Coordinates of C-alpha atoms in Angstrom, one line a residue:
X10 CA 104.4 115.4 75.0
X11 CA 104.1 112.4 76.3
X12 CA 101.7 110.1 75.9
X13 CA 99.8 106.6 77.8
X14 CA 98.7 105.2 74.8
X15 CA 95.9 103.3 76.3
X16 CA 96.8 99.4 74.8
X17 CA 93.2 98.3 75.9
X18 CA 93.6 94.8 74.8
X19 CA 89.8 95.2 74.7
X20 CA 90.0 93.8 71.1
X21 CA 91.0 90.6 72.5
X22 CA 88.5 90.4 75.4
X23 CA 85.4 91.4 73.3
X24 CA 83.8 88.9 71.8
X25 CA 82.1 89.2 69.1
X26 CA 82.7 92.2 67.9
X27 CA 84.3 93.3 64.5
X28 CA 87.2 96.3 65.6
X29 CA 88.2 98.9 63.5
X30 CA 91.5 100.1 63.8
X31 CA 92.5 103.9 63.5
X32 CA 93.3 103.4 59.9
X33 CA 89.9 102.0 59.1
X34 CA 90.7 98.4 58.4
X35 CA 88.8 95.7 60.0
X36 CA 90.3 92.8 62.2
X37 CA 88.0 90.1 63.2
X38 CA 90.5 88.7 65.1
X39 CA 88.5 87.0 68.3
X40 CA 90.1 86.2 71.8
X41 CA 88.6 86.1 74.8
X42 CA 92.3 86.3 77.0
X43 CA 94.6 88.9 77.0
X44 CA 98.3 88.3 76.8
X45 CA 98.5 88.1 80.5
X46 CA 95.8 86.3 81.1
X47 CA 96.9 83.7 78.1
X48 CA 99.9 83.5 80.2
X49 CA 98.4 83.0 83.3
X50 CA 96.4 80.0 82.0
X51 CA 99.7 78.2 80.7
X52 CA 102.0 78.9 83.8
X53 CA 99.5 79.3 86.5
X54 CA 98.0 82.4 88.4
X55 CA 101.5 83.8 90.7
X56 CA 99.4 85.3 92.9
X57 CA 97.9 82.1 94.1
X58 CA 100.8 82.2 96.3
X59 CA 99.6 84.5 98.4
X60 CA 97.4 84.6 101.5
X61 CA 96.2 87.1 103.5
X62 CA 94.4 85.4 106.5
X63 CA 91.7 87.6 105.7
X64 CA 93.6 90.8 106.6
X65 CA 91.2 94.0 104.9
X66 CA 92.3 96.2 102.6
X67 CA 90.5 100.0 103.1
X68 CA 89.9 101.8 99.8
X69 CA 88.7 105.7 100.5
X70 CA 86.4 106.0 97.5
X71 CA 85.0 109.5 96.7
X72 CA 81.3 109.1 96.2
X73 CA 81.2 113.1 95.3
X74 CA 79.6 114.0 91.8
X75 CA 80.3 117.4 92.0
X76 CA 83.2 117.5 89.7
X77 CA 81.2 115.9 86.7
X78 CA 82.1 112.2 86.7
X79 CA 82.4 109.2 89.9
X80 CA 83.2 106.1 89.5
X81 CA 82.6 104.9 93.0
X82 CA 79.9 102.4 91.4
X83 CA 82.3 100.8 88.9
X84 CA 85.2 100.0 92.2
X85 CA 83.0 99.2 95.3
X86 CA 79.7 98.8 93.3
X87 CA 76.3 98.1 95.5
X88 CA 78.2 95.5 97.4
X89 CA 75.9 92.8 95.8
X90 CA 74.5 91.3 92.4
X91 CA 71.0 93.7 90.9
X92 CA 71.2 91.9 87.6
X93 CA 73.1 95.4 86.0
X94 CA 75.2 93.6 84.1
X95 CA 78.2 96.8 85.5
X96 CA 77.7 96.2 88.8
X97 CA 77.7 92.5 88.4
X98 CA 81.0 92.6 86.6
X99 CA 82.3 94.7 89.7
X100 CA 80.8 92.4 92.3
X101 CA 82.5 89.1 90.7
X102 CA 85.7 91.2 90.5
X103 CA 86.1 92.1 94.2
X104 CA 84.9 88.4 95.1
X105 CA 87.6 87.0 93.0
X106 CA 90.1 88.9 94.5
X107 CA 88.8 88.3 97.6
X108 CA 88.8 84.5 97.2
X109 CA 92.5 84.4 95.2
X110 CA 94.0 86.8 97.9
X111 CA 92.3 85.5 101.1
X112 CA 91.4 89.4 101.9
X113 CA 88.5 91.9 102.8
X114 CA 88.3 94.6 100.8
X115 CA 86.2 97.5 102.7
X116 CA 85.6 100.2 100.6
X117 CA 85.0 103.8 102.9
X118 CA 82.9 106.4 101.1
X119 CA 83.7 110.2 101.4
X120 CA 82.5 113.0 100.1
X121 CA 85.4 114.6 99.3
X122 CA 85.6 117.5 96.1
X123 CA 89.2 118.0 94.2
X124 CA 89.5 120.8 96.8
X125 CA 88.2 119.6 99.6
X126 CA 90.4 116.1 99.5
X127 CA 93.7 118.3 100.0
X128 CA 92.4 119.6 103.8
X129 CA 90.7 116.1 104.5
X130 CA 93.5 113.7 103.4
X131 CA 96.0 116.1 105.4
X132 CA 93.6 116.4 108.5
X133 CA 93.7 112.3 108.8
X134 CA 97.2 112.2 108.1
X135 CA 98.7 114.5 110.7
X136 CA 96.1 112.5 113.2
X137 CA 98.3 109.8 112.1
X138 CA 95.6 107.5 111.1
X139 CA 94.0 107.9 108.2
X140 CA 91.5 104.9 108.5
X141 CA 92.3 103.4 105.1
X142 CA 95.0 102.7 102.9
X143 CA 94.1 103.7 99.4
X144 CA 92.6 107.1 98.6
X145 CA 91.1 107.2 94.9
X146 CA 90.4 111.0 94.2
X147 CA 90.9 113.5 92.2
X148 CA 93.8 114.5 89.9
X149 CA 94.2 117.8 90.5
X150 CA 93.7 117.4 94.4
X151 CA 95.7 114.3 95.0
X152 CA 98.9 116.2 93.3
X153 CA 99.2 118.5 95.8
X154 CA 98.8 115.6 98.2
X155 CA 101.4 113.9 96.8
X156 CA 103.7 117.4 96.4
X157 CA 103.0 117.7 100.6
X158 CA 104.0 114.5 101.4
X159 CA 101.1 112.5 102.1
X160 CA 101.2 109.9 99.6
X161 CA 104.0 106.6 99.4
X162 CA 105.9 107.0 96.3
X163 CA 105.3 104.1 94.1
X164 CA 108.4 105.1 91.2
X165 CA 110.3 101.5 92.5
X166 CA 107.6 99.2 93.6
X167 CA 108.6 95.7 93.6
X168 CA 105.5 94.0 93.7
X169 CA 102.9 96.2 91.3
X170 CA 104.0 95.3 86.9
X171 CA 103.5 98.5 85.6
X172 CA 104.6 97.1 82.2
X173 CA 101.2 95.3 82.2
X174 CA 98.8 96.7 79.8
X175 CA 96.3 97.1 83.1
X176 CA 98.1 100.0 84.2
X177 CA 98.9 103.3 82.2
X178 CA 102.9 103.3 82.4
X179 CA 103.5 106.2 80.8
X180 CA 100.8 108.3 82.1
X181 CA 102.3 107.8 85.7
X182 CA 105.9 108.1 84.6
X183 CA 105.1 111.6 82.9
X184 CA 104.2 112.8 86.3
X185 CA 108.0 112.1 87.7
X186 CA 108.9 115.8 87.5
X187 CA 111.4 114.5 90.3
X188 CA 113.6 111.3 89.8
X189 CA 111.6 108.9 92.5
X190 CA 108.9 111.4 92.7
X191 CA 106.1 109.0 91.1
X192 CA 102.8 109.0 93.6
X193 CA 99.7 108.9 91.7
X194 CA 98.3 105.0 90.4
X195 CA 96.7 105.3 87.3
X196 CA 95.4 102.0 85.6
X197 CA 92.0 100.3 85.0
X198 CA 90.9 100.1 88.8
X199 CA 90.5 103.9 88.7
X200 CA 87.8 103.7 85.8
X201 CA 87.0 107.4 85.8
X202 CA 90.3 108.0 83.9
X203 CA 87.8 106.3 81.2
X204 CA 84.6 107.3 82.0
X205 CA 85.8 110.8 82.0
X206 CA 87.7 110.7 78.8
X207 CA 86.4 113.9 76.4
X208 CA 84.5 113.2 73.6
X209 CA 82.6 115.3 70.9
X210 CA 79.5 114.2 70.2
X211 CA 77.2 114.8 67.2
X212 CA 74.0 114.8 65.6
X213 CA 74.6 112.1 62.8
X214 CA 71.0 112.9 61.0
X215 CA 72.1 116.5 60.8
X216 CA 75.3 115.3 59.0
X217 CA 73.9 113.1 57.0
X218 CA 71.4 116.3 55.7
X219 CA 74.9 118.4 54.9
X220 CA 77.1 116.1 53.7
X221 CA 75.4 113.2 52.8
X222 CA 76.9 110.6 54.8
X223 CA 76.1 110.0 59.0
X224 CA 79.6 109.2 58.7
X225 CA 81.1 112.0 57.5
X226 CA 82.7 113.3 60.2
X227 CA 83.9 109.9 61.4
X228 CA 85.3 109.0 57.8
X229 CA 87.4 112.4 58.2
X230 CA 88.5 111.3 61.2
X231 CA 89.7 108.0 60.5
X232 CA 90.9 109.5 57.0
X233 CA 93.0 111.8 59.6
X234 CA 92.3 114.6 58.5
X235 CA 90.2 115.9 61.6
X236 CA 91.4 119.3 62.3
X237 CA 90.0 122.3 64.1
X238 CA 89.6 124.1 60.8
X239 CA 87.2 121.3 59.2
X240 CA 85.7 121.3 62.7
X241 CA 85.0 125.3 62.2
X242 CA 83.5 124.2 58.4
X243 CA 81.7 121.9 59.1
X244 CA 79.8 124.2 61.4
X245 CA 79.6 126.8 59.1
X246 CA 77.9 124.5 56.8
X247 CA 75.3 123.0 59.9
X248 CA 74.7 125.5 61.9
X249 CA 70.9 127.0 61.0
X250 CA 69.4 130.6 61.9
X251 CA 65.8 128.7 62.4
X252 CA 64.4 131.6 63.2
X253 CA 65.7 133.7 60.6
X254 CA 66.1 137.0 62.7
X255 CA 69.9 137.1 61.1
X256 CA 71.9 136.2 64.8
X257 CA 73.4 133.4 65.8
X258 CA 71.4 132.6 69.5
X259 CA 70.3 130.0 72.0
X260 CA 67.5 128.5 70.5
X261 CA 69.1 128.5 66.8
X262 CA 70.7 125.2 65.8
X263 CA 74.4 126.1 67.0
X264 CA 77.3 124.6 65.4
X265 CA 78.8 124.1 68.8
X266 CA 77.6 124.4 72.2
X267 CA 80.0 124.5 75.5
X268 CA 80.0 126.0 78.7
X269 CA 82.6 129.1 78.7
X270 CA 86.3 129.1 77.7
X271 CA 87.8 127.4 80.6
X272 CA 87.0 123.8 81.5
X273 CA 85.2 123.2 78.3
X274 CA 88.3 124.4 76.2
X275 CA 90.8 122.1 78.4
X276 CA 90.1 118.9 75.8
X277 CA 90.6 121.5 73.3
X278 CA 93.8 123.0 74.3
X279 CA 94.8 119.2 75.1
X280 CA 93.8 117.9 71.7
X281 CA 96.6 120.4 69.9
X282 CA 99.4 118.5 71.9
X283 CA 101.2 121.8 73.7
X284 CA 104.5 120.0 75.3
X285 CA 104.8 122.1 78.4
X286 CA 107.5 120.9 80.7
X287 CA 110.5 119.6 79.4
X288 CA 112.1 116.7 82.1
X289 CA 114.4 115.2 79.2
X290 CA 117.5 117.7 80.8
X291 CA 116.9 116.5 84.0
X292 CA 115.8 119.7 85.5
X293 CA 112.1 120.4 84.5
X294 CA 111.9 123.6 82.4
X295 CA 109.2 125.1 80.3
X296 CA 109.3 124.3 76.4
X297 CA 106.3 126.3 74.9
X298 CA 107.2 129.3 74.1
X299 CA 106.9 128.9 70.2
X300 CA 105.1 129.3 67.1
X301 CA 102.9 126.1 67.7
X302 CA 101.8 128.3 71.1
X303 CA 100.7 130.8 69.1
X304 CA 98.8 129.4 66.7
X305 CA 97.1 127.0 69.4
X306 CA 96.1 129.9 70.7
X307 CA 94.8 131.6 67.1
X308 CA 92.9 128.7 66.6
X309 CA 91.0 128.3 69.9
X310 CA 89.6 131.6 69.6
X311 CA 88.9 131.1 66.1
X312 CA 87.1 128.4 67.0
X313 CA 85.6 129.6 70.5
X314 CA 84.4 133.0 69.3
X315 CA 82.7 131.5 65.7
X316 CA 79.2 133.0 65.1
X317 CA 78.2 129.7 65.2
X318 CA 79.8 128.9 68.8
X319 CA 77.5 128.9 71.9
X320 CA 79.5 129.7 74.5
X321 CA 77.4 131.3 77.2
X322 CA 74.5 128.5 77.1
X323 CA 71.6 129.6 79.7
X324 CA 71.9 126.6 81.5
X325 CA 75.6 126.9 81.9
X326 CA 76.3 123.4 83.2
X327 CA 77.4 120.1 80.8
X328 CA 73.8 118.9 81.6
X329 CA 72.8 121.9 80.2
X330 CA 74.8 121.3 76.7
X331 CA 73.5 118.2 76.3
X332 CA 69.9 119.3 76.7
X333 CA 70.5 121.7 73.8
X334 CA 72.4 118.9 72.2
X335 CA 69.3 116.4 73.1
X336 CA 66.9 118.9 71.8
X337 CA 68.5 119.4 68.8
X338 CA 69.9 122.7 69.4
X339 CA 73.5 121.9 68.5
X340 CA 75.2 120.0 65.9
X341 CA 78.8 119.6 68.7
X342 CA 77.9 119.1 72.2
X343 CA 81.2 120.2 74.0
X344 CA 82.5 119.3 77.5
X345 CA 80.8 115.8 77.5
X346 CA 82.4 112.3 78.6
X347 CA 82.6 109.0 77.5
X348 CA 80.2 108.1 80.1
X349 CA 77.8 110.3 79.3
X350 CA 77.2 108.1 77.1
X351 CA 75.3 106.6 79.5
X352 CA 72.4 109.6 79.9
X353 CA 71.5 109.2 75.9
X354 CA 69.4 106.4 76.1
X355 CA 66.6 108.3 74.6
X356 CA 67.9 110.1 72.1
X357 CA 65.6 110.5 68.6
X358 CA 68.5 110.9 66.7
X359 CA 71.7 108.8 65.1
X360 CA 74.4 109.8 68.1
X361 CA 78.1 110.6 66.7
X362 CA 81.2 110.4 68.5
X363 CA 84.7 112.0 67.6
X364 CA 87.9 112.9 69.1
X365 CA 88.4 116.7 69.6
X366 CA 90.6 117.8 66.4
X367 CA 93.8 118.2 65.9
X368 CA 95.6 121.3 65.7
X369 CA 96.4 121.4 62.3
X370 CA 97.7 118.3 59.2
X371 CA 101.0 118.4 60.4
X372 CA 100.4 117.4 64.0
X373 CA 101.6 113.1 63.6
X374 CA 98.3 112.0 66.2
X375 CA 95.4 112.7 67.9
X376 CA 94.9 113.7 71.1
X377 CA 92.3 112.7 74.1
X378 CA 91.7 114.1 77.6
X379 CA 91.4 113.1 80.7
X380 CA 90.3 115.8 83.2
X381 CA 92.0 117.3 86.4
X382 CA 89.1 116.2 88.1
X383 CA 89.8 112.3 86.7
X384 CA 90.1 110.3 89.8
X385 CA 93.3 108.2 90.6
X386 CA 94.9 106.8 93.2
X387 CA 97.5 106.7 95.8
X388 CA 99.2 104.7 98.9
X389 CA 99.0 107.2 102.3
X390 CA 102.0 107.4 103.9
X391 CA 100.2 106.8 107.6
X392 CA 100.2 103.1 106.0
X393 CA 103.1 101.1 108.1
X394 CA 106.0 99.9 105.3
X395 CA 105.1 96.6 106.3
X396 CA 101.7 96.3 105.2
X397 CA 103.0 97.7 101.4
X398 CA 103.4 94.2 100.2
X399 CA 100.0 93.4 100.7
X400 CA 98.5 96.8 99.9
X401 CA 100.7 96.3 96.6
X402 CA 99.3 92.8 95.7
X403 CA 96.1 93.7 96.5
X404 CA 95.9 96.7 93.8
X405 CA 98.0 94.5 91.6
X406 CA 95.4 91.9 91.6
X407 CA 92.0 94.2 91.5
X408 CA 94.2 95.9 88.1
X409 CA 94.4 93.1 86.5
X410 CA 90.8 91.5 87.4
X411 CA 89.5 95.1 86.6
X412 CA 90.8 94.8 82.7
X413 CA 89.2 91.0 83.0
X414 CA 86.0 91.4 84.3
X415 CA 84.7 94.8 84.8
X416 CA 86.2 96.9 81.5
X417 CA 85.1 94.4 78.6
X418 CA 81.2 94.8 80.3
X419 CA 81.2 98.4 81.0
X420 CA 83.3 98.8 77.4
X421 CA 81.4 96.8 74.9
X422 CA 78.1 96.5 76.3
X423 CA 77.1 99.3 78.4
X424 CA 78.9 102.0 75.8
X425 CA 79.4 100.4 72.4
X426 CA 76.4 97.9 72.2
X427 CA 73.9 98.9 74.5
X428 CA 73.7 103.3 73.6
X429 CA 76.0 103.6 70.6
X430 CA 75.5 101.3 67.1
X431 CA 78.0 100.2 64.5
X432 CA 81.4 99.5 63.8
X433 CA 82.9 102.6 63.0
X434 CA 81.1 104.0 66.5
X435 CA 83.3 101.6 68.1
X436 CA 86.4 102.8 66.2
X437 CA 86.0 106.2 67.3
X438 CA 86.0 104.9 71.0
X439 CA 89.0 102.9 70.7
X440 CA 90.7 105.6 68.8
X441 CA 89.7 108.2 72.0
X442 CA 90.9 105.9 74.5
X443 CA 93.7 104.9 72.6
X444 CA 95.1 108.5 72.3
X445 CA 94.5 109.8 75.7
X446 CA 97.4 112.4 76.5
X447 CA 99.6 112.4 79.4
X448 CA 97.9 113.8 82.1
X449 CA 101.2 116.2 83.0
X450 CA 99.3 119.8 82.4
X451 CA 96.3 119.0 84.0
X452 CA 98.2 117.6 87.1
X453 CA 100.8 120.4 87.4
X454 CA 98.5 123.6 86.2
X455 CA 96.8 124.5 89.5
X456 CA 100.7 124.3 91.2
X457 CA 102.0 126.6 89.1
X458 CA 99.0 129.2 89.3
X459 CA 97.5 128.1 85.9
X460 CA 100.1 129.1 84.1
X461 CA 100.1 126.4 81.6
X462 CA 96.5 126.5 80.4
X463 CA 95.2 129.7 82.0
X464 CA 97.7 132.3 81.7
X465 CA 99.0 131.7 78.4
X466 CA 95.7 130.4 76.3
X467 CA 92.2 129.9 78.2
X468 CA 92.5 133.5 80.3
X469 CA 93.6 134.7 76.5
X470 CA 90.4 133.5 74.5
X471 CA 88.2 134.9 77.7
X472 CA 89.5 138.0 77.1
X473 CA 89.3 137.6 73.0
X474 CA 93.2 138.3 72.8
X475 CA 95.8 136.4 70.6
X476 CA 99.3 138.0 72.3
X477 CA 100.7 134.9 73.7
X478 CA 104.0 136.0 73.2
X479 CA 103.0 139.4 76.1
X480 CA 100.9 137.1 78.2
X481 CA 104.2 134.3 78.8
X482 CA 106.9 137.2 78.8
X483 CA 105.0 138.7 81.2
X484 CA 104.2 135.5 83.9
X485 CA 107.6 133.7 82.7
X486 CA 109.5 135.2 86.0
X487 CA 106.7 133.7 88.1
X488 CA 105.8 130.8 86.8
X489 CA 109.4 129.7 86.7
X490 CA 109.8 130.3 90.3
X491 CA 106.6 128.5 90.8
X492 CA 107.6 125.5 88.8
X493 CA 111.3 125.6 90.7
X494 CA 109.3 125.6 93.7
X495 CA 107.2 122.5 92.8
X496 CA 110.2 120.3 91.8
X497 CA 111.8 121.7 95.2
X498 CA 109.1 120.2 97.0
X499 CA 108.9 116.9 95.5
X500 CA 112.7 116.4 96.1
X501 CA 112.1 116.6 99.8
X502 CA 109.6 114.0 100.0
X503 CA 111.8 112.0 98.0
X504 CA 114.7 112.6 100.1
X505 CA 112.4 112.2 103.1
X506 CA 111.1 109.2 102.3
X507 CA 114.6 107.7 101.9

């Protein structure tokens, strides 16, 4: 599968702070510039060339919450300094580019879900005006945009570098089913890919009483040896019937808490790096029917339907987890993101943070998630060609001043200094943005009918069954019509477009 590993030259905008790498080995290295912006300083800024005469850029900027994360507030902001040191970072960003561009940048609110974009966005684009130029929204929503025609493709911009470490190259190149086909912008402007990375959390204290070590679990991890088995014993050997009635229930202290086998498990699934599409031939095709499928599939429900599992929480929301989690009720708190970081403020406990684990020891890496519901970005095609320079610069430009300005603060001081403590807490965050996965099965899943998550694993463990092998003979016929269909589709807005 392919992968955007993240770069996040963070280590050389933070300063300060003592990184550990993956392996466990400190650098102390200290820079406050990034490569580009090192370069920038010794051959002069190229976009000072530019100007705008104040033309405006309109960003359609979902404001919506009900798909778990937004991150409205870390593109647009309040429109003004509050002395939060985010918002700050985000108001000096859009004044800078402002200022270096000689632009407006009007930022449109909507209110728009990861279903309710697809009908909106088309609406304003057979009106033949959309009344902005940039829609940031969700992943899952804005593919089928993009497979209808409704986004510019951006697979041979001449303007935006996506070899800079600001945007996430491979992540957008492993959504080119189609040669040309490449819609969706994916880089540090769109700062929900990072807010809603999945993490595990833990309860360090209740570690530390087990194993004798807070960092246990993040020595395992770094050691590389985090796999859903050791996630399973470690469970086993935390999880507490408190009061002693002999059952596992809500109100024990669960191993794991999560809300149901479907979105909850999609980090899960992710995390045991199932390459599903094959585009290497040049036509897509599937490539999972194997013994790794199966297993993946053992294991979840291994892992899913443990005694010590809480699957079914009362309060089945990801709030909910994390109350249980809060309140001590769970030694995992599932289906949480990076930013939620943000809502433990108060918590009476040491706070953990892992990667979900790997399949098994022989699988090479780790794997993060973003979600389908990650927003992202795209060009509308009711923009005229003419204005895609500017558009182009423009995003170029916020990219860049976005890795600058706005990720160091919310990076280092809103999530690693300012709610999470230590060194090695900081090396499990670099190591969870460092491995986040191509985003391919989460983008292409609802297009072909959940075929790649639901069908053959998540519907499987909801059901408590381990036949893969039935479940993909038996929606193979389908699913490949559905896939031929996709790639159908996306040649015509190529071939359109040319």
């Amino acid at each position: 599968m392919g992968k955007r590993m993240f770069s996040l030259l963070l280590a050389l905008l933070l300063t300060g702070s003592v990184m550990v790498s993956c392996g466990g080995e400190t650098d102390t290295t200290i820079d406050n510039e990034t490569p580009e912006a090192a370069d920038e300083t010794a051959a002069g800024d190229p976009y000072e060339a530019y100007d705008f005469g104040g033309k405006t850029l309109r960003i359609s900027s979902s404001v919506n919450e009900y798909d778990s994360t937004n991150a409205h507030r870390l593109i647009a902001g309040t429109g003004e300094t509050n002395g939060e040191i985010v918002n700050d970072a985000v108001f000096q960003r859009n004044e800078e580019v402002m200022a270096l561009l000689n632009v407006k940048l009007d930022f449109i609110e909507t209110d728009w879900t990861y279903d309710t974009c697809i009908p909106e966005l088309e609406s304003l684009v057979m009106s033949g005006d959309c009344g902005f130029e940039v829609v940031i929204n969700d992943l899952r929503g804005l593919t089928t945009c993009a497979r209808s025609g409704y986004l510019y493709s951006i697979a041979n911009n001449p303007v935006m570098d996506f070899t800079k470490s600001y945007w996430y190259k491979e992540a957008m190149e492993d959504l080119e089913l189609v040669k040309g086909a490449r819609f969706l912008l994916i880089g540090d402007l769109f700062m929900d890919v990072l807010a809603s990375s999945h993490v595990l959390y833990y309860n360090k204290d209740i570690i530390n009483d087990a194993m004798g070590s807070p960092d246990a679990v993040q020595d395992i991890v770094l050691e590389d040896g985090w796999t859903a088995d050791k996630m399973i014993e470690i469970m086993e050997l935390t999880a507490q019937d408190t009061d002693g009635d002999g059952t596992m229930k809500e109100g024990d202290l669960m191993g794991y808490a999560l809300t149901g086998p479907w979105g909850a498990l999609m980090p899960v699934l992710i995390a045991m790096d199932v390459d599903t599409i094959d585009t290497s031939g040049g036509k897509p095709v599937y490539c999972f029917n194997n013994e790794r499928s199966v297993k993946v599939l053992d294991t979840i429900n291994r892992l899913y339907w443990n005694k010590n599992t809480l699957g079914q929480p009362s309060d089945f929301t990801s709030q909910g987890v994390l109350n249980l989690f809060m309140n001590r009720q769970a030694v995992f708190a599932g289906y949480q993101r990076l930013g939620d970081l943000e809502k433990m403020r108060d918590a009476e406990f040491r706070i953990g943070i892992a990667p979900y684990p790997k399949l098994d020891d022989a699988q090479e890496n780790y794997v993060s998630s973003m979600h389908n519901t990650s927003e992202v970005g795209g060009i509308v095609v009711t923009t005229p060609a003419g204005e895609l320079e500017f558009i182009s610069v423009c995003l170029e430009v916020m990219c860049r001043e976005a890795q600058k300005t706005i990720l160091p603060v919310y990076y280092e001081e809103a999530l690693k200094v300012k709610y999470v403590g230590g060194t090695d807490d900081a090396a499990m965050i670099d190591l969870i943005h460092n491995t986040i996965t191509s985003p391919r099965t989460l983008a292409y899943d609802k297009n072909l009918n959940n075929f790649l998550m639901g069908t053959c694993f998540l519907y499987l463990v909801r059901d408590q069954k381990n036949d893969f092998a039935s479940a993909y003979a038996s929606a193979i016929d389908a699913a490949t019509a559905d896939l031929n269909a996709l790639v159908e589709d996306f040649a015509k807005v190529v071939e359109n477009a040319g």
